[in-house]
Amino acid sequence: MTRANFSEFVLGAMPGTKAEIVIKSGVSQATVLKWIGQLHADRKIYIAGWKPHPRAGAAMAVYAVGDLPDAKCKLKHMTKRQVRLRFEAKAKLDGRWDQMQARWRSKHWIRKARAVGDPLVAALFGAARGQEVRT
């Protein structure tokens, strides 16, 4: 196939997001991304709107054929606190929250035990700098 045919496949699969265009056109993701960038730079397509990501990512542009000005994204961004609270809620529903907390506690105590050091090693080689400060 020639390059023009790939651009026609991409144009024929619009309107849609990049992922939707990949599915509709049957062309590889790398080729679709390249052609969307090229066609958008040439003002043959424009951003008609924005969709929220189905899971948690950034907003997705919806591309359409034409040379109209790009639509501004008016979707609200989630704060870091909102993302963390949503993650914790999902983890508690899945039952992963208790496992994660247990892992965090064990790592804490492993790090804390490592900081104390072995007294025999300290007698042979001298105290570690962190231990010299504590005594």
PDB file of C-alpha atoms in Angstrom, residues 1-109:
ATOM      1  CA  MET A   1       0.000   0.000   0.000  1.00  0.00           C
ATOM      2  CA  THR A   2       1.109   3.530  -0.589  1.00  0.00           C
ATOM      3  CA  ARG A   3       1.327   6.310   1.959  1.00  0.00           C
ATOM      4  CA  ALA A   4      -1.765   8.028   0.546  1.00  0.00           C
ATOM      5  CA  ASN A   5      -3.863   4.930   1.182  1.00  0.00           C
ATOM      6  CA  PHE A   6      -2.923   4.921   4.877  1.00  0.00           C
ATOM      7  CA  SER A   7      -3.959   8.543   5.242  1.00  0.00           C
ATOM      8  CA  GLU A   8      -7.255   7.702   3.546  1.00  0.00           C
ATOM      9  CA  PHE A   9      -7.821   4.855   6.020  1.00  0.00           C
ATOM     10  CA  VAL A  10      -7.175   7.221   8.906  1.00  0.00           C
ATOM     11  CA  LEU A  11      -9.446   9.918   7.450  1.00  0.00           C
ATOM     12  CA  GLY A  12     -12.170   7.347   6.774  1.00  0.00           C
ATOM     13  CA  ALA A  13     -12.176   6.186  10.403  1.00  0.00           C
ATOM     14  CA  MET A  14     -12.946   9.645  11.793  1.00  0.00           C
ATOM     15  CA  PRO A  15     -14.451  11.066  13.954  1.00  0.00           C
ATOM     16  CA  GLY A  16     -12.928   9.400  16.978  1.00  0.00           C
ATOM     17  CA  THR A  17     -10.090   9.250  19.453  1.00  0.00           C
ATOM     18  CA  LYS A  18      -6.713   7.849  18.462  1.00  0.00           C
ATOM     19  CA  ALA A  19      -7.575   4.451  19.954  1.00  0.00           C
ATOM     20  CA  GLU A  20     -10.942   4.360  18.171  1.00  0.00           C
ATOM     21  CA  ILE A  21      -9.293   5.304  14.863  1.00  0.00           C
ATOM     22  CA  VAL A  22      -6.797   2.440  15.263  1.00  0.00           C
ATOM     23  CA  ILE A  23      -9.680  -0.026  15.721  1.00  0.00           C
ATOM     24  CA  LYS A  24     -11.884   1.389  12.937  1.00  0.00           C
ATOM     25  CA  SER A  25      -9.117   1.760  10.349  1.00  0.00           C
ATOM     26  CA  GLY A  26      -7.311  -1.513  10.976  1.00  0.00           C
ATOM     27  CA  VAL A  27      -3.964   0.294  10.655  1.00  0.00           C
ATOM     28  CA  SER A  28      -1.218  -0.086  13.282  1.00  0.00           C
ATOM     29  CA  GLN A  29      -1.097   2.310  16.201  1.00  0.00           C
ATOM     30  CA  ALA A  30       2.275   3.754  15.195  1.00  0.00           C
ATOM     31  CA  THR A  31       1.031   4.530  11.681  1.00  0.00           C
ATOM     32  CA  VAL A  32      -2.187   6.098  12.960  1.00  0.00           C
ATOM     33  CA  LEU A  33      -0.293   8.291  15.433  1.00  0.00           C
ATOM     34  CA  LYS A  34       2.112   9.408  12.701  1.00  0.00           C
ATOM     35  CA  TRP A  35      -0.690  10.251  10.285  1.00  0.00           C
ATOM     36  CA  ILE A  36      -2.783  12.043  12.893  1.00  0.00           C
ATOM     37  CA  GLY A  37       0.192  14.236  13.717  1.00  0.00           C
ATOM     38  CA  GLN A  38       0.839  14.905  10.019  1.00  0.00           C
ATOM     39  CA  LEU A  39      -2.805  15.559   9.124  1.00  0.00           C
ATOM     40  CA  HIS A  40      -3.310  17.800  12.149  1.00  0.00           C
ATOM     41  CA  ALA A  41      -0.201  19.815  11.276  1.00  0.00           C
ATOM     42  CA  ASP A  42      -1.496  20.175   7.696  1.00  0.00           C
ATOM     43  CA  ARG A  43      -4.884  21.378   9.100  1.00  0.00           C
ATOM     44  CA  LYS A  44      -6.810  18.575   7.377  1.00  0.00           C
ATOM     45  CA  ILE A  45      -8.195  17.370  10.728  1.00  0.00           C
ATOM     46  CA  TYR A  46      -9.006  19.195  13.939  1.00  0.00           C
ATOM     47  CA  ILE A  47      -9.818  18.406  17.560  1.00  0.00           C
ATOM     48  CA  ALA A  48     -13.618  18.377  17.668  1.00  0.00           C
ATOM     49  CA  GLY A  49     -13.922  17.664  21.395  1.00  0.00           C
ATOM     50  CA  TRP A  50     -12.505  15.858  24.404  1.00  0.00           C
ATOM     51  CA  LYS A  51     -13.454  12.650  26.219  1.00  0.00           C
ATOM     52  CA  PRO A  52     -12.404  11.642  29.712  1.00  0.00           C
ATOM     53  CA  HIS A  53     -10.156   8.605  29.864  1.00  0.00           C
ATOM     54  CA  PRO A  54     -12.196   5.500  30.763  1.00  0.00           C
ATOM     55  CA  ARG A  55      -9.919   4.585  33.665  1.00  0.00           C
ATOM     56  CA  ALA A  56      -7.662   7.295  35.017  1.00  0.00           C
ATOM     57  CA  GLY A  57      -5.517   8.830  32.299  1.00  0.00           C
ATOM     58  CA  ALA A  58      -5.449  12.236  30.668  1.00  0.00           C
ATOM     59  CA  ALA A  59      -8.333  13.470  28.541  1.00  0.00           C
ATOM     60  CA  MET A  60      -8.473  12.070  25.009  1.00  0.00           C
ATOM     61  CA  ALA A  61      -8.901  14.293  21.952  1.00  0.00           C
ATOM     62  CA  VAL A  62     -11.673  13.455  19.482  1.00  0.00           C
ATOM     63  CA  TYR A  63     -10.457  14.148  15.940  1.00  0.00           C
ATOM     64  CA  ALA A  64     -12.675  15.011  12.961  1.00  0.00           C
ATOM     65  CA  VAL A  65     -12.078  15.921   9.317  1.00  0.00           C
ATOM     66  CA  GLY A  66     -12.000  19.655   8.558  1.00  0.00           C
ATOM     67  CA  ASP A  67      -9.986  22.789   9.142  1.00  0.00           C
ATOM     68  CA  LEU A  68     -11.960  24.306  12.032  1.00  0.00           C
ATOM     69  CA  PRO A  69     -10.138  25.609  15.113  1.00  0.00           C
ATOM     70  CA  ASP A  70      -9.311  23.039  17.792  1.00  0.00           C
ATOM     71  CA  ALA A  71     -11.725  22.710  20.718  1.00  0.00           C
ATOM     72  CA  LYS A  72     -10.406  23.636  24.145  1.00  0.00           C
ATOM     73  CA  CYS A  73     -10.382  20.973  26.828  1.00  0.00           C
ATOM     74  CA  LYS A  74     -12.874  21.931  29.550  1.00  0.00           C
ATOM     75  CA  LEU A  75     -12.659  18.704  31.546  1.00  0.00           C
ATOM     76  CA  LYS A  76     -11.609  19.139  35.166  1.00  0.00           C
ATOM     77  CA  HIS A  77      -8.327  17.597  36.267  1.00  0.00           C
ATOM     78  CA  MET A  78      -8.352  15.450  39.383  1.00  0.00           C
ATOM     79  CA  THR A  79      -6.162  16.600  42.253  1.00  0.00           C
ATOM     80  CA  LYS A  80      -3.525  14.268  43.662  1.00  0.00           C
ATOM     81  CA  ARG A  81      -5.659  13.857  46.766  1.00  0.00           C
ATOM     82  CA  GLN A  82      -8.692  12.800  44.703  1.00  0.00           C
ATOM     83  CA  VAL A  83      -6.578  10.275  42.778  1.00  0.00           C
ATOM     84  CA  ARG A  84      -5.160   8.847  46.028  1.00  0.00           C
ATOM     85  CA  LEU A  85      -8.573   8.598  47.697  1.00  0.00           C
ATOM     86  CA  ARG A  86     -10.058   6.874  44.643  1.00  0.00           C
ATOM     87  CA  PHE A  87      -7.131   4.421  44.571  1.00  0.00           C
ATOM     88  CA  GLU A  88      -7.563   3.645  48.276  1.00  0.00           C
ATOM     89  CA  ALA A  89     -11.302   3.100  47.847  1.00  0.00           C
ATOM     90  CA  LYS A  90     -10.742   0.691  44.951  1.00  0.00           C
ATOM     91  CA  ALA A  91      -8.006  -1.144  46.860  1.00  0.00           C
ATOM     92  CA  LYS A  92     -10.288  -1.550  49.870  1.00  0.00           C
ATOM     93  CA  LEU A  93     -13.043  -2.965  47.673  1.00  0.00           C
ATOM     94  CA  ASP A  94     -10.628  -5.408  45.990  1.00  0.00           C
ATOM     95  CA  GLY A  95      -9.147  -6.536  49.293  1.00  0.00           C
ATOM     96  CA  ARG A  96      -5.656  -5.345  48.325  1.00  0.00           C
ATOM     97  CA  TRP A  97      -5.521  -2.584  50.951  1.00  0.00           C
ATOM     98  CA  ASP A  98      -4.669  -4.838  53.909  1.00  0.00           C
ATOM     99  CA  GLN A  99      -1.940  -6.596  51.891  1.00  0.00           C
ATOM    100  CA  MET A 100      -0.397  -3.260  50.887  1.00  0.00           C
ATOM    101  CA  GLN A 101      -0.418  -1.985  54.458  1.00  0.00           C
ATOM    102  CA  ALA A 102       1.228  -5.192  55.695  1.00  0.00           C
ATOM    103  CA  ARG A 103       3.923  -4.838  53.021  1.00  0.00           C
ATOM    104  CA  TRP A 104       4.513  -1.182  53.993  1.00  0.00           C
ATOM    105  CA  ARG A 105       4.809  -2.115  57.684  1.00  0.00           C
ATOM    106  CA  SER A 106       7.285  -4.921  56.989  1.00  0.00           C
ATOM    107  CA  LYS A 107       9.427  -2.654  54.811  1.00  0.00           C
ATOM    108  CA  HIS A 108       9.412  -0.026  57.569  1.00  0.00           C
ATOM    109  CA  TRP A 109      10.656  -2.480  60.189  1.00  0.00           C
TER     110      TRP A 109
END
